[in-house]
Amino acid sequence: MAKSKIIYNKKINDNYFTMSISASSETLKAKPGNFIMLKTNKNNLVYDPLLRRSFAVSDIEEDNIVITYKVIGKGTLGLTYLRENDIIETSGLLGNYFNCSLNNKRIAIIAGGIGIAPFPLLVKRLTKKNNFIDLYYGGKSKNDIVLLDKFKEVDNIFITTEDGSKGKKGLITDYINREYEIAFVCGPNPMMMHSIYKLNETCEIEVSMEERMACGIGLCMGCIVNLREETMKNKKCCKDGPIFNGRKVVWQNLNN
Amino acid sequence: MAKSKIIYNKKINDNYFTMSISASSETLKAKPGNFIMLKTNKNNLVYDPLLRRSFAVSDIEEDNIVITYKVIGKGTLGLTYLRENDIIETSGLLGNYFNCSLNNKRIAIIAGGIGIAPFPLLVKRLTKKNNFIDLYYGGKSKNDIVLLDKFKEVDNIFITTEDGSKGKKGLITDYINREYEIAFVCGPNPMMMHSIYKLNETCEIEVSMEERMACGIGLCMGCIVNLREETMKNKKCCKDGPIFNGRKVVWQNLNN
Amino acid sequence: MAELKQLEVCLCGIPFKNPLILASGTCGYGLELRDYIDLNRVGGISVKGLSLQPCKGNPMPRIVETSAGLINAIGLENVGVNDFINNILPDLKKFDTVIIANFWGKSIEEYVEVARLLDASDIDMLEMNVSCPNIKEGGISFGTNLKQLENVTNSVKKIIKYKPLIVKLSPNVGNIATFAKAAENSGADCISAINTILAMSIDINTFKPRIANVTGGLSGPAIKPIAVRMVYEIYKSINIPIIGLGGIMNYMDVLEFFLVGSKVVQIGTANFINPDNALNIINDLKDYLNDKKIKNISELTGKIVV
Amino acid sequence: MAELKQLEVCLCGIPFKNPLILASGTCGYGLELRDYIDLNRVGGISVKGLSLQPCKGNPMPRIVETSAGLINAIGLENVGVNDFINNILPDLKKFDTVIIANFWGKSIEEYVEVARLLDASDIDMLEMNVSCPNIKEGGISFGTNLKQLENVTNSVKKIIKYKPLIVKLSPNVGNIATFAKAAENSGADCISAINTILAMSIDINTFKPRIANVTGGLSGPAIKPIAVRMVYEIYKSINIPIIGLGGIMNYMDVLEFFLVGSKVVQIGTANFINPDNALNIINDLKDYLNDKKIKNISELTGKIVV
Ligand SMILES: Cc1cc2nc3c(=O)[nH]c(=O)nc-3n(C[C@H](O)[C@H](O)[C@H](O)COP(=O)(O)OP(=O)(O)OC[C@H]3O[C@@H](n4cnc5c(N)ncnc54)[C@H](O)[C@@H]3O)c2cc1C
Ligand SMILES: Cc1cc2nc3c(=O)[nH]c(=O)nc-3n(C[C@H](O)[C@H](O)[C@H](O)COP(=O)(O)OP(=O)(O)OC[C@H]3O[C@@H](n4cnc5c(N)ncnc54)[C@H](O)[C@@H]3O)c2cc1C
Ligand SMILES: Cc1cc2nc3c(=O)[nH]c(=O)nc-3n(C[C@H](O)[C@H](O)[C@H](O)COP(=O)(O)O)c2cc1C
Ligand SMILES: Cc1cc2nc3c(=O)[nH]c(=O)nc-3n(C[C@H](O)[C@H](O)[C@H](O)COP(=O)(O)O)c2cc1C
Ligand code: FES
Ligand code: FES
């Protein structure tokens, strides 16, 4: 666990924030899809929230890593109170990462809500390699569509919101009807499941799973993901993931 | 419970801080000895610390009340993280107050450590009324002697520290040997007990008691003080106090 | 008006304008709160546990905070049932809220006598606290021994003519559902659960317990998940209504207690932190029910999806 | 060197370099931690509970956070005792720390068989987790039924030839001291207490339990005051040593557990929050003992002043 300095903690809108924290040279080697865990308050004598919270590395800026977070409950609310120069405890790099050594590929990036978080870094690594990239990005409402300035280099951006306040009205998965060689998906489980169903059969699919985590390093067995063809062995989202082959995930076993 | 804005939260030294918060016109009527309770963090979804913390009104500055606090545990540590313009929840005015309608009296103010907190306001109310005031102020070490600039108008200041790093070496109670008409005492229980023993028998003694409080308004019966001559009825430190006639307090019943 | 109806519940024939009761020991005798909140707005008030004789309670210190919890050993300090009935109840009755008399004794005879006096008084319901030891029977606690619980419940129920009897269970047992069942079978009209959990904290500077009584009862958010589980277990095994409590801090906590089977809830430690909490929760519940278009909060009782 | 001695303790004839054990279920099989902390520095490691056959555990979700607490229902997922002995233990033995094999079964026969295999292996101590139901006897839990606890302890103790037997008690009982006494009388060499407290949390959006298994076990700082009280009660009633645990987060918590009678402690949930916690606590304990000029931490065991 390292102590990191907050470089900035900016409000994007009422629910979304972006925070930049100083990082070690190790952490700066983050690959797209890697995540870190954060203690969400500064007071070392209090234990509520108890556990650290997980966040994808969203971008790297000079010697700092950037996360993008949505305020959900007490932990993320706690993050919003932190300010420039505050010191917080972080752990990571954690987990595996997206396959980003791709050239000349037709790529779909599919994000639901805060599922957009890992993709700025991914896009940085994929562009300028002759890849063709479509970004599909859905949210409940216009406030759920953030970070668009980070995706200037992608070829097409499709946006939907459930209430139609930005982009097309509807679910983003309804708009997937081109063929791709590989797709990267991050969002709520039902949305990820549905994406798989909509993508062409020849398309490789990498999903980033969000399971509740206690430890983030394989100690607690709280974050299990089951894969088809490996039925006798549970995978740990934190250690073996968070990136999995979407076609192998047994979605039924994730009733949350 | 009111929401108050923090005007400043200044470090005096490693352990002592002073904080000024905006106050309602009611709260600005604070009398010396009154106290308030503070929620010590901003996050409304977390419950550690659980209870509010009690602080004497230390001074009044324009439309703000000032508290002086010493970092003891998780609650006061939490206070140190608050900054200018932060909003915190406060309750009060709470409790009773020192007798400050005094003229032409020989007065002793006796403080141990953070027990100094209520006295700047008391001195403001007592000076310029022909009162003669001696301040006795003891601490463990020089860092425990704070706020001296607030006591420029008292007649004499006696300071002791246990390690001799400021003032005379020893306990402050060892230096009480003049006669007074009334004494105001605030500090650890043993020090308050000992002061009573050292003061002349004709001297009235008002002590400010610090009992652990859950509610601060008489609901929990957690903060009992027993008085002699009223043996069948427990007094509540928060409602009937925190100021009591020192000669009546049954010190033996306070084993903390 | 229609709005208000959403929160109305009926417990043992007694109408409550809303299902929020201030828990015993956390609101004095109610009157202590009148300067801080409008008592007419809370569903009910369960007063500090009453005994036959006034009781001075335990030595100090009596309370200590732990992580998200509070340990207390007040020692059931109270003015005694007669003083309450004669000098406090008349003022309390001026408020339009259900008055619940929490009570206890050191022997079955004491329980019966206090119950008799309260039953004849102006209070609305009796809540029997069985967390104290039976002095006559060598200190075996009424609430953690099935036989004792049955005896005291039977004896008290027999003497009561007018008022419903709530039995408030102790969580310091292996299987709380059997205790709830025993109380039901012995005549209880309603169960309230849970009381505090036996706990301890040590001052590492003095090596002394932080509570003079050595042990005390843990309350607050720390115990909520245990309390919710216990209410769930009780709900599955009895037919009389349940008052759920233990660590409720906000309306979401109230919903949890309803979903596992509570018909009404009590707010305890939260009153200390902010006496407005109960009223804030009532408002939030209203908003929630409106939002979800739920006609009456009772529809949520026991509606956990398993 | 002299410094180090201050933390040395001996438990059932096994020397520990310090009294900090990583608790079962919170450190995998130890090896998962080797990239994060120096395992040679912890006093001992209690591995994830082992059973005769590999076990896949419960469906998801398995964990949920509560106020200062964590509910888990992992469902005792493990690789099985044989895989552990053959494929994990050899690597684990490379570290200079005491290896404790936590284990469980669904019948007395299973307990006995797992214990026999472990006793013959290279581990140092056995820790019997009695928090699971006896499938053969209709699901009555071993840990909450005195007779079952005696039977399983007797049977396991009979088969063990080489290694000390720790019995890890369930807190979900009325009087934990009687269970400790029963375990002692049935041959336990040591008691560890407490395991998690049965608890529940409901998702108010879906009305579903937040744990797929409906209930789970509560751990973390929320339960510390309950655990300290239980260790205190146990200490007063038995003569074998006690391993105290439940919510330990820092060295001050460790001291509390020592003062009420622990000889050694375990660190559970705290490992999740920061795997360095155990090592930090060891350092802080050293500083504390130096400061107070205490020669050996054992001097603190049971030294509460009441
Ligand atoms: C690998 C990974 C990467 C993530 N990346 C991001 C990111 O970049 N930006 C972002 O905003 N969020 C991200 N999340 C989700 C984020 O961790 C949760 O939103 C956050 O933990 C919520 O905490 P809370 O205290 O605000 O909410 P609460 O609901 O109060 O949290 C209660 C408990 O549930 C857990 N929890 C709640 N929601 C989630 C969730 N969606 N996923 C996992 N655990 C959850 C919390 O960690 C906590 O233990 C990621 C999750 C994972 C597993
Ligand atoms: C009427 C009154 C006036 C006070 N005025 C001041 C003041 O002006 N400045 C100041 O620094 N302190 C004052 N105190 C003491 C202050 O309330 C405590 O130092 C503070 O609550 C410690 O909280 P903590 O979380 O930092 O410590 P912790 O030790 O973690 O607190 C644990 C629990 O013990 C209680 N507690 C701990 N120490 C004390 C204490 N000395 N008195 C009462 N309760 C305590 C806390 O409130 C909390 O409930 C006053 C106390 C009272 C009762
Ligand atoms: C200071 C204090 C005093 C209490 N006194 C009583 C009492 O007299 N009778 C009783 O039945 N319960 C008493 N209780 C228990 C509460 O009514 C309630 O059951 C318990 O605190 C759990 O609820 P909570 O977590 O919301 O506080 C008391 C609790 C506290 C904190
Ligand atoms: C995720 C998790 C898994 C656990 N698995 C086991 C186990 O396999 N065997 C066991 O005896 N105890 C198990 N426990 C209980 C712990 O060892 C410990 O008794 C309990 O968590 C209390 O300590 P703590 O508050 O320090 O975590 C587990 C606890 C947790 C949180
Ligand atoms: S979060 Fe603990 S094993 Fe994955
Ligand atoms: S603090 Fe609750 S009665 Fe005084």
PDB file of N, CA, C and O and ligand atoms in Angstrom, chain A residues 213-216 218-223 236 238, ligand 5:
ATOM      1  N   MET A 213     -15.473  -6.448  -4.040  1.00  0.00           N
ATOM      2  CA  MET A 213     -14.182  -6.975  -3.614  1.00  0.00           C
ATOM      3  C   MET A 213     -13.878  -6.577  -2.180  1.00  0.00           C
ATOM      4  O   MET A 213     -14.061  -5.434  -1.807  1.00  0.00           O
ATOM      5  N   ALA A 214     -13.382  -7.537  -1.414  1.00  0.00           N
ATOM      6  CA  ALA A 214     -12.926  -7.184  -0.067  1.00  0.00           C
ATOM      7  C   ALA A 214     -11.437  -6.872  -0.113  1.00  0.00           C
ATOM      8  O   ALA A 214     -10.997  -5.845   0.379  1.00  0.00           O
ATOM      9  N   CYS A 215     -10.643  -7.760  -0.740  1.00  0.00           N
ATOM     10  CA  CYS A 215      -9.192  -7.616  -0.645  1.00  0.00           C
ATOM     11  C   CYS A 215      -8.529  -7.123  -1.927  1.00  0.00           C
ATOM     12  O   CYS A 215      -7.514  -6.453  -1.885  1.00  0.00           O
ATOM     13  N   GLY A 216      -9.036  -7.536  -3.074  1.00  0.00           N
ATOM     14  CA  GLY A 216      -8.428  -7.138  -4.340  1.00  0.00           C
ATOM     15  C   GLY A 216      -7.179  -7.909  -4.710  1.00  0.00           C
ATOM     16  O   GLY A 216      -6.606  -7.669  -5.783  1.00  0.00           O
ATOM     17  N   GLY A 218      -6.829 -11.583  -4.003  1.00  0.00           N
ATOM     18  CA  GLY A 218      -6.956 -13.038  -4.001  1.00  0.00           C
ATOM     19  C   GLY A 218      -7.018 -13.718  -2.652  1.00  0.00           C
ATOM     20  O   GLY A 218      -6.896 -14.937  -2.563  1.00  0.00           O
ATOM     21  N   LEU A 219      -7.252 -12.961  -1.586  1.00  0.00           N
ATOM     22  CA  LEU A 219      -7.268 -13.574  -0.252  1.00  0.00           C
ATOM     23  C   LEU A 219      -8.642 -14.059   0.179  1.00  0.00           C
ATOM     24  O   LEU A 219      -8.758 -15.033   0.908  1.00  0.00           O
ATOM     25  N   CYS A 220      -9.697 -13.375  -0.227  1.00  0.00           N
ATOM     26  CA  CYS A 220     -10.997 -13.572   0.424  1.00  0.00           C
ATOM     27  C   CYS A 220     -11.954 -14.485  -0.326  1.00  0.00           C
ATOM     28  O   CYS A 220     -12.893 -15.007   0.256  1.00  0.00           O
ATOM     29  N   MET A 221     -11.741 -14.697  -1.591  1.00  0.00           N
ATOM     30  CA  MET A 221     -12.643 -15.503  -2.428  1.00  0.00           C
ATOM     31  C   MET A 221     -14.056 -14.910  -2.481  1.00  0.00           C
ATOM     32  O   MET A 221     -15.035 -15.630  -2.628  1.00  0.00           O
ATOM     33  N   GLY A 222     -14.109 -13.602  -2.384  1.00  0.00           N
ATOM     34  CA  GLY A 222     -15.402 -12.935  -2.412  1.00  0.00           C
ATOM     35  C   GLY A 222     -15.844 -12.516  -3.801  1.00  0.00           C
ATOM     36  O   GLY A 222     -16.996 -12.139  -3.995  1.00  0.00           O
ATOM     37  N   CYS A 223     -14.961 -12.586  -4.775  1.00  0.00           N
ATOM     38  CA  CYS A 223     -15.203 -11.945  -6.068  1.00  0.00           C
ATOM     39  C   CYS A 223     -15.213 -12.937  -7.224  1.00  0.00           C
ATOM     40  O   CYS A 223     -14.681 -12.657  -8.299  1.00  0.00           O
ATOM     41  N   LYS A 236     -11.042 -15.730  -9.753  1.00  0.00           N
ATOM     42  CA  LYS A 236     -11.174 -14.542  -8.917  1.00  0.00           C
ATOM     43  C   LYS A 236     -11.158 -13.312  -9.813  1.00  0.00           C
ATOM     44  O   LYS A 236     -10.212 -13.111 -10.579  1.00  0.00           O
ATOM     45  N   CYS A 238     -10.562 -10.345  -9.033  1.00  0.00           N
ATOM     46  CA  CYS A 238      -9.468  -9.424  -8.722  1.00  0.00           C
ATOM     47  C   CYS A 238      -8.109  -9.897  -9.243  1.00  0.00           C
ATOM     48  O   CYS A 238      -7.269  -9.079  -9.591  1.00  0.00           O
TER      49      CYS A 238
HETATM   50  S1  FES E   5     -11.454  -9.470  -3.779  1.00  0.00           S
HETATM   51 FE1  FES E   5     -10.683 -10.933  -2.382  1.00  0.00          FE
HETATM   52  S2  FES E   5     -10.295 -12.641  -3.663  1.00  0.00           S
HETATM   53 FE2  FES E   5     -10.899 -11.094  -5.043  1.00  0.00          FE
END
